[in-house]
Amino acid sequence: MKKLTTSVLVVVLSSSFAMVNAQQKKDTIKTKNIEGVVITALGIKREKKSLGYASQEVKGGALTDGTTKTGNAAALLSGKAAGVQINSNNNFGGSTNIVIRGYKQLGGNGGSPLVVIDGSPISNTYVSGDYDLGNFLSDLNPDDIASMNILKGAAASALYGERALNGVIVIETKKGRNGKNGSWGVTLSTDVNFGFIDKSTFPTYQTRYGAGYGPYYSMKSNPFFDEGPDGKPMAPFGEDASYGAEFDPNLLVWQWGSFDKFSSHYGKPYAWTAAKNGPITFFDTPFTTSNSITLEKGNAKNNFMLSYNNFLSTGLMPNSKQKKNTFSARINYQLTDKLSASVYSTLTLEDTRGRNKTGYSDNLVTGFREWWQTNVDLQELKDVYFKSGGLNRTWNRSSVDDGSPAYWNNPYFQVYQNYESDGRTRNFSYAQVKYNFNKNFGLLAKVSNDFYNMLVEQRLADGSLTQAFGVSGRNASSGYWRQNRTGFETNFDVIGNYKFDISGKLNVQGIVGGNVRRSGYESLTTSTEGGLAVPGIYAISNSKGQVLDPVEYYARSASASAYASASFAYDNFLFVDATYRIDKSSNLPKGNNVYGYPSFTGALLLSDLIQKDWLNYLKLRANYAEVGSSTGNYNLVNTFSKNGIFRDQALFFAPSTLANPNLKPERSKEVELGIESKMFNNRFGFDVAVYRTKTFDQIINLPVSNASGYNAVVVNAGEIDNKGVEIQMNLTPIKTSAFTWDISVNWAKNINKLVSLHPDAKVLRLDAYQGGVSLNAVEGQAYGVLYGTDYVYQDGQKVVDPKTGRYLKTTESNKEIGNITPDWTGGIRNNFKFGKNFSMGFLIDVQHGGSIFSTDMYYGLATGLYQETAVGDYRTKGVVHPGVNPDGKPNQTYTAGAQAFGNVDGYRRMPNKRFVYDASYIKLREANITYKLPKYLIANTFLEEAKISLVGRNLWIIYKNLPYADPEGSSGGGLQSRGSSVGVLPTTRDIGVNVTLKF
């Protein structure tokens, strides 16, 4: 892979430079204001040439024009920004995880950047658990985005203080503009997308053997079967594996359908063959429509924009549907020569039904990937479900006479009866006024509010597999669970700005301001107990048993901040900035709850000193900054939870984690150097940044002995260092009136290390996976070490037991078997423009390195699902594993007991290390072909612009190592986005058409 990637880059770059040199003489107009203006912290507009830190702007068109509608603005950043790791799973309405410059926090789910709209923060919370409810940036209509500016380092984000530790994504929304001849502008946009399963991300099943775990059953003549009613063989349908008898179309076998009166096979045995309709036929074809209308009018001073977007999507799972309506408005008005006002509001109404279950337990896709019978036909299951009127007629019967599920419900019953639903109302609004006293001084006052309200419901229909359910977690075969969530954040800002000349060549500008923030979250969770009194009525009042007290959570926090900045410019080529912010947090104790963060940056325009015709722009920059983070609610003093009543007395329980009244804020210090340039009449440009970040005084839950009465204690401990390099490059190899070819490249490498943890601990467990593997922070290692069992080695070779032919494995499960941190990431975009009206482009997205543990392979290879478990005499003679015997001689022993499940491969005999895979990938992330109607065709019409685009996303996984799954597939956001592949949906190749009309 390394050689391939290097070769491609060398060919592209060398040919590009050659063409640039050949054509540079043809471009005679030297571009002015090369770098332009960007939006920085607090919504401040700055000339990019004056910035002493790295930032990368992605225009709204670059985000949305070349891809299908994802419903999540964060996903659109994939492969487009250096040093920004985007992980998008295929969960229906699922999360997109964002990490900038590596993991910096041991707590807080790995850390997520602050998201800011027009200078005001909004929530980008991930809501994951049994279901992935997405990240809240998905509530923003991507078509409203004018640009995203990514503030990667501490210096760029220092004015956000305690919220800036993980970087900041600054979003500017679109302003209104005049339409044709100064009239109202109207834009209509319609997108229609279809998804098609990428078969490389779903199992290829073996079709040679059927149900069972081996020769363990009651039929004496063929112990792979039980004995049926008439003495004929009967499949062990109560099992959930495919390590059974070899298929024979001439052999009649009593199977699950033989005992289900709604099956066409009822009352008789039928041919012992692999199913014609395997699990992949269970999935629907995802279909998405997105329709937008925008009404706008205005100029630079006074403008108005009103937009509406209707987003409808169905997913892979039957009975899944998402409806999202987004309304937004922005008004900018110049009241007088000195006084202006701006108002923005966006409202999202979202209703989702049928999200896929994530994780291991009760997940249909886990069953398909790990615990399945290859003789079970999905079409037959569908038929019996609908013929029965929606009953749970499962393939996995408990016995001949008992049709209740042994382990698994009928998949169609699961999705049509036991579905999850959720609704979310989200509103973000701000209003601001600005008064310019004169050309030197101005004052801005602003208030913003971000609010959401959610209802999440889960159903367990009567007749379901008995399972732990509800608030109590007791077993039930029916039930109803609901949770109401409400969150808000209100910000009050007053900012004064100044700008004046100190001398003819030296000037200064800056701000002085303050912020007051109030935020809160509350939830109420309740459920039925003991099942539903009346089947099909999902209400708490329909509980068969006594309903427990609801679980309630209520939290409020506040912070107050003051900040100032000064930016000095000398002769428009030397720039020096300084900022300082001081925060006061209600979540930290007195004495430690007031803290400050400085930053210092410098930029030197060498191109003003080096006068060369070929050099358009050259800048050196350097900075130092400090940022940090507070803590969550209720970490200073223990709080107690009520859990029932005994003899009229309420019972309260102490928390399992001991609070700490002496917490300090987390701190992070960063040094960054950079160089950026444009040359050959802006046909070639690059931006290189190197940085080193030290994050310390981390706030973590440190495990302690249970003898203390607690499982953990909240402490300040741990230092994580990140250092790395980021490269952005732009090329225009060919530029003529008939054809233009643009290339943009980004590449980043981050080296992460947990320098120290705590005197009493060297390892901090971050997460645990099914199969005994855990995710850890280990002192001296990069963040995200996978621990589990490993092979036993001798001189670097795996040791095999000569008696059994099986690998020896360690008895300890604390062996380092992988790390989730990638070695590097990158992206290459090519855009081709043919004349004025036709264009096309594509984006390649790359991740190199990182590890992922596949629970699916861990179990699925043992249960005989995958094609490699049925090759040749795999199940009769076994295989000879490569390695050496304890005496050092090459292994020549076949694996013993090959006829029984898991003796050759899988979880029974193999160490966890066997199922850890390289998480690298190369993807054709986006592709598009666009045609604009020529101006002369619409010159005398009401149309200003008309275009049609054929777009695609995730069209081709060019390279990957993880079998039968996408390395990006995950259970949710945060730490759930990496390191584990369990029961994930297959990835879809999404293809769509966009039509945009502007009036």
PDB file of C-alpha atoms in Angstrom, residues 167 182 353 473 529 553 565 664 684 771 834 891 921 953 984 987 993:
ATOM      1  CA  GLY A 167     -10.174  22.874  18.580  1.00  0.00           C
ATOM      2  CA  GLY A 182     -32.021  43.420  -8.201  1.00  0.00           C
ATOM      3  CA  ARG A 353     -38.362   5.585  13.484  1.00  0.00           C
ATOM      4  CA  GLY A 473     -33.180  -4.268  34.132  1.00  0.00           C
ATOM      5  CA  GLU A 529     -42.172  -3.426  34.714  1.00  0.00           C
ATOM      6  CA  TYR A 553     -31.370  13.965  36.232  1.00  0.00           C
ATOM      7  CA  SER A 565      -6.832  40.780  22.066  1.00  0.00           C
ATOM      8  CA  LYS A 664      -8.412  22.017  39.074  1.00  0.00           C
ATOM      9  CA  PHE A 684       0.715  26.205  -6.820  1.00  0.00           C
ATOM     10  CA  GLY A 771     -14.849 -10.948  23.760  1.00  0.00           C
ATOM     11  CA  PHE A 834     -14.542  22.026 -19.237  1.00  0.00           C
ATOM     12  CA  ASN A 891       4.454 -27.128  12.991  1.00  0.00           C
ATOM     13  CA  TYR A 921      -8.557   2.343   4.042  1.00  0.00           C
ATOM     14  CA  ARG A 953     -20.565   9.090  -2.019  1.00  0.00           C
ATOM     15  CA  VAL A 984     -22.366  -2.964  12.113  1.00  0.00           C
ATOM     16  CA  THR A 987     -21.805   0.433   3.973  1.00  0.00           C
ATOM     17  CA  VAL A 993     -29.109  13.538  -8.738  1.00  0.00           C
TER      18      VAL A 993
END
